[in-house]
Amino acid sequence: MPYQAPIKDMLFVMNELAGLQAISELPGCEDATPETAEAVLEECAKFVAGEIAPLNHAGDKEPSYWTREGVVTSNGFKEAFRQFADAGWQGLQHPTEFGGQGLPKLVGTPCVEMLHGANLSFALCPLLSDGAIEALLTAGSDAQKATFLEPLVTGKWTGTMNLTEPQAGSDLAAVRTRAEPQGDGTYKIFGTKIFITYGDHDMTENIIHLVLARTPDAPAGVKGISLFIVPKFLVNADGSLGARNDAHCVSIEHKLGIKASPTAVLQFGDNGGAIGTLVGEENRGLEYMFIMMNAARFGVGMQGIGVSEHAYQHALAYAKERVQSRDLNGSPAGVAIIHHPDVRRMLMNMRAQTEAARALAYVGASLYDQAHHSADAGERARNQAVYEYLVPVIKGWSTEMSQDVTRDGVQIHGGMGFIEETGAAQHYRDAKILTIYEGTTAIQANDLIGRKTVRDGGKVAKDLIAQVRATEAELAGVEGADFAAIRKRLGQGAADLEAVVDYVVANFKGDIKGVFAGSVPYLKLAGIVLGGWQMARAALISQRKLAAGEGDASFYQAKIVTARFFADHFLAQSGGMRSAIVDGSAGVLALDVEQF
Amino acid sequence: MPYQAPIKDMLFVMNELAGLQAISELPGCEDATPETAEAVLEECAKFVAGEIAPLNHAGDKEPSYWTREGVVTSNGFKEAFRQFADAGWQGLQHPTEFGGQGLPKLVGTPCVEMLHGANLSFALCPLLSDGAIEALLTAGSDAQKATFLEPLVTGKWTGTMNLTEPQAGSDLAAVRTRAEPQGDGTYKIFGTKIFITYGDHDMTENIIHLVLARTPDAPAGVKGISLFIVPKFLVNADGSLGARNDAHCVSIEHKLGIKASPTAVLQFGDNGGAIGTLVGEENRGLEYMFIMMNAARFGVGMQGIGVSEHAYQHALAYAKERVQSRDLNGSPAGVAIIHHPDVRRMLMNMRAQTEAARALAYVGASLYDQAHHSADAGERARNQAVYEYLVPVIKGWSTEMSQDVTRDGVQIHGGMGFIEETGAAQHYRDAKILTIYEGTTAIQANDLIGRKTVRDGGKVAKDLIAQVRATEAELAGVEGADFAAIRKRLGQGAADLEAVVDYVVANFKGDIKGVFAGSVPYLKLAGIVLGGWQMARAALISQRKLAAGEGDASFYQAKIVTARFFADHFLAQSGGMRSAIVDGSAGVLALDVEQF
């Protein structure tokens, strides 16, 4: 099923919910007018549909594979990456001084969503490069920037993140990889890294590994980790490639999904030591890595939305085409299954969740732009705080929901969904990694509780809830059953989220395990209430457009219906989730390990 | 991860919740004493752990494959099936006169669960034979019984169900396969059947296909379908094998899961006609097929419970062994991840849902036995009605929950869960078929609404709810926060389910699409409330055992904790589900097809 970017919904969200016009008025964002943004999206959609989407199912059937000379990527990936780079898509959001286009995140984000929607495996490579670029921009020396940034930004080379080791999954304190200073400003790196996405491939002539390692006198734990640049090929002063570095891919994993993307085991220093240079200061590697991680976490959230959109389109096309059984209201012959209420319910599940997560993510991108470009420092800080609150929600909730959505996608296909040739199952398999890498949902939820809720006493969360309440009040001004239902569910959702925030803040010190037992339900509740808030905002705007007789009435009516659906089917879950969080920890924690 | 049958929980449910003692006092069930049942379970558990479970992951890696001479099953399957048959497991619940052991369903069901838990792909073959046996017992002629039953019951041969055709998935009205009478009592069968589980294999010398087809003058639609026996090899009067019949497997499917089980495309009659004999009367095929289907639907529910148990054991072993990060309460070194609250929450999710579904299914098996063996006709009819209400719930809810459970199982494994070698992903892939075959969840839900709720005006449903209320009243007599929480949630769940039943009955005629838009949520709500009811009963019984100082205190305490968890985390969802059903149809149905 060919993927088509949902440009109309993307532009609606950008313009009406995320304030693109206001973003384009910020210093440094002047080029990002709504007209330019629309042209960029159209160009990207065309490229993605023509060059990237067709490789998705083929790459699943014929994954990338390991050879002694290096990883060979799935058919067509190398050529497609060349086109991707040549067209400048890697540099969309990166600075013009390093060859990028310097567009705001709000404009880059829909393009990122499209790329992931078309082909998660392919899009992972640019996602990792983005993270490496962010880290070098923040902490790289001028020499490092001069050497590495332009090739990364232009897609001449790609980047990787090397965190995980066999004994250290999510626990970076356990990192053992060693970095020995050579006295000439370089280090020799020794160690094994696993789960390295695109840790080796044949799409570019060089790969820039960013590697966490410990210097000889480093303190134990996470405070003794430094970040190093370890290129696959050393780079000469003139930017040309030098010797092959002692960093080798010794195998790749046999995975449930995203099979075209090679997941490498990298061996550093088995032949004398891999040569690397320190990024920033010693022992601050974790801090820099978090820069990469935060960019990547938002990106993984977009993966969840992209694969959900693709699965939705796939299931929708099948539901419109597959004729099976008669209509419940009576029909002489069989009808397309989209006429059956439960198929309709599943399609609405898919559509409503995808739209809600998209809206929340784009609003997040807008906050990021305001945090980086507002003239006023207070404004920047305020937006940054809200953005940081949203990142774990966007990552955690969008990816969890993508597993529900892709499951509905298989189910709509019936028996054909279980047959791999149909392609519906690929989305289901691919999506399963999204709640795991770049920090599992539990790790996102820990971040949401610890750094994002408790540290400021729930202030940012409460400010958001106050905005939800303002929308609730606005809803009272519109007539009709749809708006009454949306208002009721949104108000209850806000009350439940507020009660949970209060519970988390009040009990964090006294009952830390009890609070964390509700961490993932809290993250999902925040996603549903804040996503439902965006759906309600979309409904209000649509109502105004309809009243004014502006634009595409069918599109706006559908927005209202979808918001209504989201309210009754998702916001209505808020009470149960609150119970699970506020009352549910006893059941989670009462058993001894021996009783399991 | 080797699967071990959860005998202790199985026996608890059989004895304490499903009334095994009373079943063993029914006419014809005298052999099924609790002591005998325990011995049977222990023997079955040993066999399954030793011979069947070890083939599970290997069969996933090396699926059965097609050859021109027939399907070759995964390594070891043929030998294992021989042992399975020789030990008499196929005949456990079937009549002694045909070589079976004649044990009640309540004793057979845990054995079925074990077999599925160990290896879904393997266990599917006996499941299909069970269905064929049921149909022949009900509708076969004496000659057919004499020829086919003993070989099927003893596992000398196996059976299949041939319903689906390329143009007719769930819609049997569209069946086109033809049966032409030859004037000698036989028919020639022509047509193509797809998705035929174990439609060909090398485990037995013959395969008995039960095939839906139309005779020349049959009326259109489901009223013109007849059922035929079409053996792979014709059978001589003395029971020896005759000529190869014109029924051939032309390909098998490449599937998401249950890869060791061949899913065949069968071509009947391409070389002159496959010879078959009519089962029962002409045009009553659908009725007979439903006998097979109902047995198979219950069996697929057991598949959901079995794979959930296996995924739970797999994840639990990993969670106890994998050391990662320090304890939240402070610990000098890393701890096993079972100490982290969100891992604990996921383990409890898996455990509580599996136990609740098991309890409900075994109670269902007990009702079946009472419906078949009670001396009193009224008693038989009453139990049959309740059993029939529960079948779609057991099938639909147990399989839907198995997808949640296996997803948690992958998630607990973190990155390792996504690597196929770990085996966690296999459960996730395997489970996905369960909500599709033998009728999708929507088809179960349609049955629950139409035949099981509306037809009797909600009487059986209300009788069950009254029993839930009685348990709620009993809970009031026990002190402590756990029982107060269980009582509150169960009471609310009963009220929500009752409101939904009233809504369904009241609106079925006037708003049929609206009612069916909530069909699957209704099925899940029924599962949660009735499963939660069993958990509450288990907690009450455990409390009495503890008070009396009887048995394993740790086991009974864990039962109470698990019931408490189920109440706060699942029963607490009842309000949201009720909203989705009673208020949610507007959002489901309002869009025109063109608006999607």
Coordinates of C-alpha atoms in Angstrom, one line a residue, chain A residues 61 165-171 173-174 194-195 253-259 263 312 316 320 322-329 334 338-342 344-348 351 399-401 403-404 406-408 410-411 413-421 425-426 428-436 440-442 446 482 488-489 512-514 516-521 524 553-555 557-559 561-562 564-565 568-569 572-573 575-577 579-581 583-596, chain B residues 61 165-171 173-174 194-195 253-259 263 312 316 320 322-329 334 338-342 344-348 351 399-401 403-404 406-408 410-411 413-421 425-426 428-436 440-442 446 482 488-489 512-514 516-521 524 553-555 557-559 561-562 564-565 568-569 572-573 575-577 579-581 583-596:
Chain A
K61 CA 11.4 -9.0 2.9
E165 CA 26.7 -2.4 26.1
P166 CA 25.9 -6.0 26.7
Q167 CA 25.8 -5.5 30.5
A168 CA 24.4 -2.0 30.4
G169 CA 21.0 -1.6 28.7
S170 CA 19.2 1.4 30.0
D171 CA 21.7 1.8 32.8
A173 CA 26.2 3.9 34.9
A174 CA 27.4 0.5 33.9
I194 CA 25.4 -3.3 21.0
F195 CA 22.1 -2.2 19.4
E253 CA 20.7 -8.6 14.9
H254 CA 17.8 -10.8 13.7
K255 CA 14.9 -8.6 14.6
L256 CA 11.1 -8.6 14.9
G257 CA 10.8 -5.5 12.7
I258 CA 12.5 -2.6 11.1
K259 CA 14.5 -5.3 9.4
T263 CA 21.3 -3.1 14.2
Y312 CA -4.3 3.7 8.9
L316 CA -8.6 2.2 5.2
K320 CA -13.0 0.4 1.3
R322 CA -12.9 -5.6 0.5
V323 CA -16.5 -6.7 0.0
Q324 CA -17.8 -9.0 2.8
S325 CA -21.3 -9.7 4.2
R326 CA -24.4 -7.5 3.9
D327 CA -25.0 -4.2 5.5
L328 CA -26.6 -4.4 9.0
N329 CA -29.3 -2.0 7.8
G334 CA -22.3 -7.6 0.1
I338 CA -16.0 -0.1 6.0
H339 CA -19.8 -0.2 6.3
H340 CA -19.6 -2.6 9.3
P341 CA -19.7 -0.8 12.6
D342 CA -16.8 -2.5 14.2
R344 CA -15.6 1.7 11.4
R345 CA -14.8 1.8 15.1
M346 CA -11.3 0.5 14.5
L347 CA -10.7 2.9 11.7
M348 CA -11.8 5.8 14.0
R351 CA -7.5 8.0 12.9
T399 CA 4.7 5.1 20.4
E400 CA 2.4 3.1 22.8
M401 CA -0.6 4.2 20.7
Q403 CA 1.1 -0.4 18.8
D404 CA -2.6 -0.2 19.4
T406 CA -1.0 -1.1 14.0
R407 CA -2.8 -3.9 15.9
D408 CA -6.2 -2.5 14.7
V410 CA -3.9 -6.0 11.2
Q411 CA -7.3 -6.8 12.6
H413 CA -7.5 -7.0 7.4
G414 CA -8.8 -10.2 9.0
G415 CA -7.0 -13.4 7.9
M416 CA -5.2 -11.4 5.2
G417 CA -3.6 -9.3 8.0
F418 CA -1.8 -12.4 9.3
I419 CA -0.3 -13.1 5.9
E420 CA 3.1 -11.2 5.5
E421 CA 2.5 -10.4 1.8
A425 CA 1.8 -7.1 9.8
Q426 CA 5.0 -5.3 9.0
Y428 CA 2.7 -4.1 13.7
R429 CA 6.2 -5.7 13.9
D430 CA 8.0 -2.5 13.1
A431 CA 6.1 -0.4 15.7
K432 CA 7.1 -2.7 18.6
I433 CA 10.6 -1.3 18.8
L434 CA 9.4 2.3 19.3
T435 CA 8.4 1.8 23.0
I436 CA 11.8 0.4 23.6
T440 CA 11.6 2.6 27.1
T441 CA 8.1 4.0 28.0
A442 CA 9.0 3.4 31.6
N446 CA 10.4 8.2 35.0
D482 CA -20.8 16.8 20.1
K488 CA -17.7 17.0 29.6
R489 CA -15.0 14.4 28.8
I512 CA 8.5 6.6 45.7
K513 CA 7.8 3.1 44.6
G514 CA 4.0 3.6 44.8
F516 CA 6.5 5.0 40.1
A517 CA 4.1 2.1 40.0
G518 CA 1.8 4.5 38.3
S519 CA 4.3 6.2 36.1
V520 CA 3.3 4.7 32.7
P521 CA -0.4 5.1 33.4
K524 CA -0.6 7.8 29.0
A553 CA -16.8 22.0 5.2
S554 CA -16.4 18.2 5.0
F555 CA -12.9 18.4 6.4
Q557 CA -17.1 18.4 10.0
A558 CA -14.8 15.4 10.1
K559 CA -12.6 17.2 12.6
V561 CA -16.6 14.1 14.6
T562 CA -13.1 12.8 15.3
R564 CA -16.1 13.6 19.6
F565 CA -15.0 10.1 19.0
D568 CA -16.0 9.2 24.2
H569 CA -13.5 6.5 23.5
A572 CA -13.5 8.7 28.9
Q573 CA -10.8 6.4 30.1
G575 CA -11.2 8.0 35.5
G576 CA -10.0 4.4 35.2
M577 CA -6.5 5.5 34.7
S579 CA -7.8 4.9 39.8
A580 CA -5.0 2.7 38.5
I581 CA -2.5 5.4 39.5
D583 CA -5.2 3.5 44.2
G584 CA -3.5 0.9 42.1
S585 CA 0.0 0.8 43.6
A586 CA -0.9 -1.6 46.4
G587 CA -1.7 -4.3 43.9
V588 CA 1.4 -3.7 41.9
L589 CA 3.8 -3.9 44.8
A590 CA 2.4 -6.2 47.4
L591 CA 3.8 -9.5 46.3
D592 CA 7.3 -10.7 47.3
V593 CA 9.5 -11.7 44.5
E594 CA 9.2 -15.3 45.7
Q595 CA 5.4 -15.1 45.3
F596 CA 5.8 -14.6 41.5
Chain B
K61 CA 12.7 -20.6 13.1
E165 CA -12.8 -19.4 0.2
P166 CA -10.9 -16.6 -1.5
Q167 CA -14.1 -14.5 -2.0
A168 CA -15.7 -15.6 1.3
G169 CA -13.8 -14.9 4.4
S170 CA -16.2 -14.6 7.4
D171 CA -19.2 -14.6 5.1
A173 CA -23.2 -17.2 2.4
A174 CA -20.7 -16.6 -0.3
I194 CA -8.0 -21.2 1.8
F195 CA -6.7 -20.7 5.3
E253 CA 0.9 -19.2 3.6
H254 CA 3.9 -17.1 4.8
K255 CA 2.5 -15.9 8.1
L256 CA 3.3 -13.5 10.9
G257 CA 3.2 -16.3 13.5
I258 CA 2.3 -19.9 14.3
K259 CA 4.7 -20.6 11.5
T263 CA -2.0 -23.0 6.6
Y312 CA 4.3 -14.5 31.5
L316 CA 9.1 -13.4 34.7
K320 CA 14.2 -12.2 37.9
R322 CA 18.3 -9.5 34.4
V323 CA 20.2 -7.0 36.6
Q324 CA 19.8 -3.4 35.6
S325 CA 20.0 -0.1 37.6
R326 CA 19.6 0.3 41.3
D327 CA 16.5 -0.1 43.4
L328 CA 14.4 3.1 43.7
N329 CA 14.6 2.7 47.5
G334 CA 22.1 -3.1 40.4
I338 CA 11.6 -7.3 38.8
H339 CA 12.3 -4.8 41.6
H340 CA 11.5 -1.9 39.3
P341 CA 7.8 -0.8 39.8
D342 CA 6.9 -0.6 36.1
R344 CA 6.3 -5.2 38.4
R345 CA 3.2 -3.5 37.0
M346 CA 3.6 -5.2 33.7
L347 CA 4.1 -8.6 35.3
M348 CA 1.0 -8.1 37.4
R351 CA -0.5 -12.5 35.7
T399 CA -7.5 -13.7 22.8
E400 CA -7.6 -9.9 22.9
M401 CA -6.0 -9.9 26.3
Q403 CA -2.2 -9.6 22.7
D404 CA -1.8 -7.2 25.6
T406 CA 2.4 -10.8 25.0
R407 CA 3.1 -7.2 24.2
D408 CA 4.0 -6.6 27.9
V410 CA 8.2 -8.2 24.8
Q411 CA 8.4 -4.9 26.6
H413 CA 12.6 -7.8 27.8
G414 CA 13.6 -4.3 26.6
G415 CA 15.8 -4.4 23.6
M416 CA 16.3 -8.1 23.9
G417 CA 12.5 -8.5 23.4
F418 CA 12.9 -7.2 19.8
I419 CA 15.6 -9.8 19.0
E420 CA 14.0 -13.0 17.7
E421 CA 16.5 -15.3 19.4
A425 CA 8.6 -11.8 20.1
Q426 CA 7.3 -15.2 19.0
Y428 CA 3.6 -11.6 20.3
R429 CA 3.5 -12.7 16.7
D430 CA 1.8 -16.0 17.4
A431 CA -1.0 -14.4 19.5
K432 CA -2.1 -12.1 16.7
I433 CA -4.0 -14.8 14.8
L434 CA -6.1 -15.6 17.8
T435 CA -8.5 -12.6 17.5
I436 CA -8.9 -13.4 13.8
T440 CA -12.8 -12.4 14.6
T441 CA -13.5 -10.6 17.8
A442 CA -16.2 -8.6 16.1
N446 CA -22.0 -9.9 17.1
D482 CA -8.1 -5.0 49.6
K488 CA -16.2 -1.2 45.1
R489 CA -14.8 -1.9 41.7
I512 CA -28.8 -1.5 15.2
K513 CA -25.7 0.1 13.9
G514 CA -25.2 2.1 17.0
F516 CA -23.0 -2.9 17.0
A517 CA -20.6 0.0 17.1
G518 CA -20.2 -0.9 20.8
S519 CA -20.1 -4.6 20.3
V520 CA -16.4 -5.3 20.9
P521 CA -16.3 -2.9 23.9
K524 CA -14.5 -6.8 26.6
A553 CA -0.6 -19.1 52.9
S554 CA 1.7 -17.5 50.4
F555 CA -0.4 -18.8 47.5
Q557 CA -2.2 -14.1 49.9
A558 CA -1.0 -13.8 46.3
K559 CA -4.5 -14.6 45.1
V561 CA -3.2 -9.3 45.9
T562 CA -3.8 -10.3 42.3
R564 CA -6.9 -6.4 44.2
F565 CA -4.7 -5.5 41.3
D568 CA -7.9 -1.3 40.4
H569 CA -6.4 -1.8 37.0
A572 CA -11.8 0.3 37.1
Q573 CA -12.0 0.6 33.4
G575 CA -17.0 3.2 33.5
G576 CA -14.9 4.4 30.5
M577 CA -16.0 1.3 28.5
S579 CA -19.3 5.5 28.0
A580 CA -17.7 4.3 24.8
I581 CA -20.6 1.9 24.3
D583 CA -22.4 7.4 24.2
G584 CA -19.7 6.5 21.7
S585 CA -21.6 5.3 18.6
A586 CA -22.1 8.9 17.4
G587 CA -18.4 9.3 16.9
V588 CA -18.1 5.9 15.3
L589 CA -20.7 6.3 12.7
A590 CA -21.0 10.0 11.8
L591 CA -18.5 10.2 9.0
D592 CA -19.5 9.4 5.4
V593 CA -17.3 6.9 3.7
E594 CA -16.0 9.7 1.5
Q595 CA -14.8 11.6 4.6
F596 CA -12.3 8.9 5.5

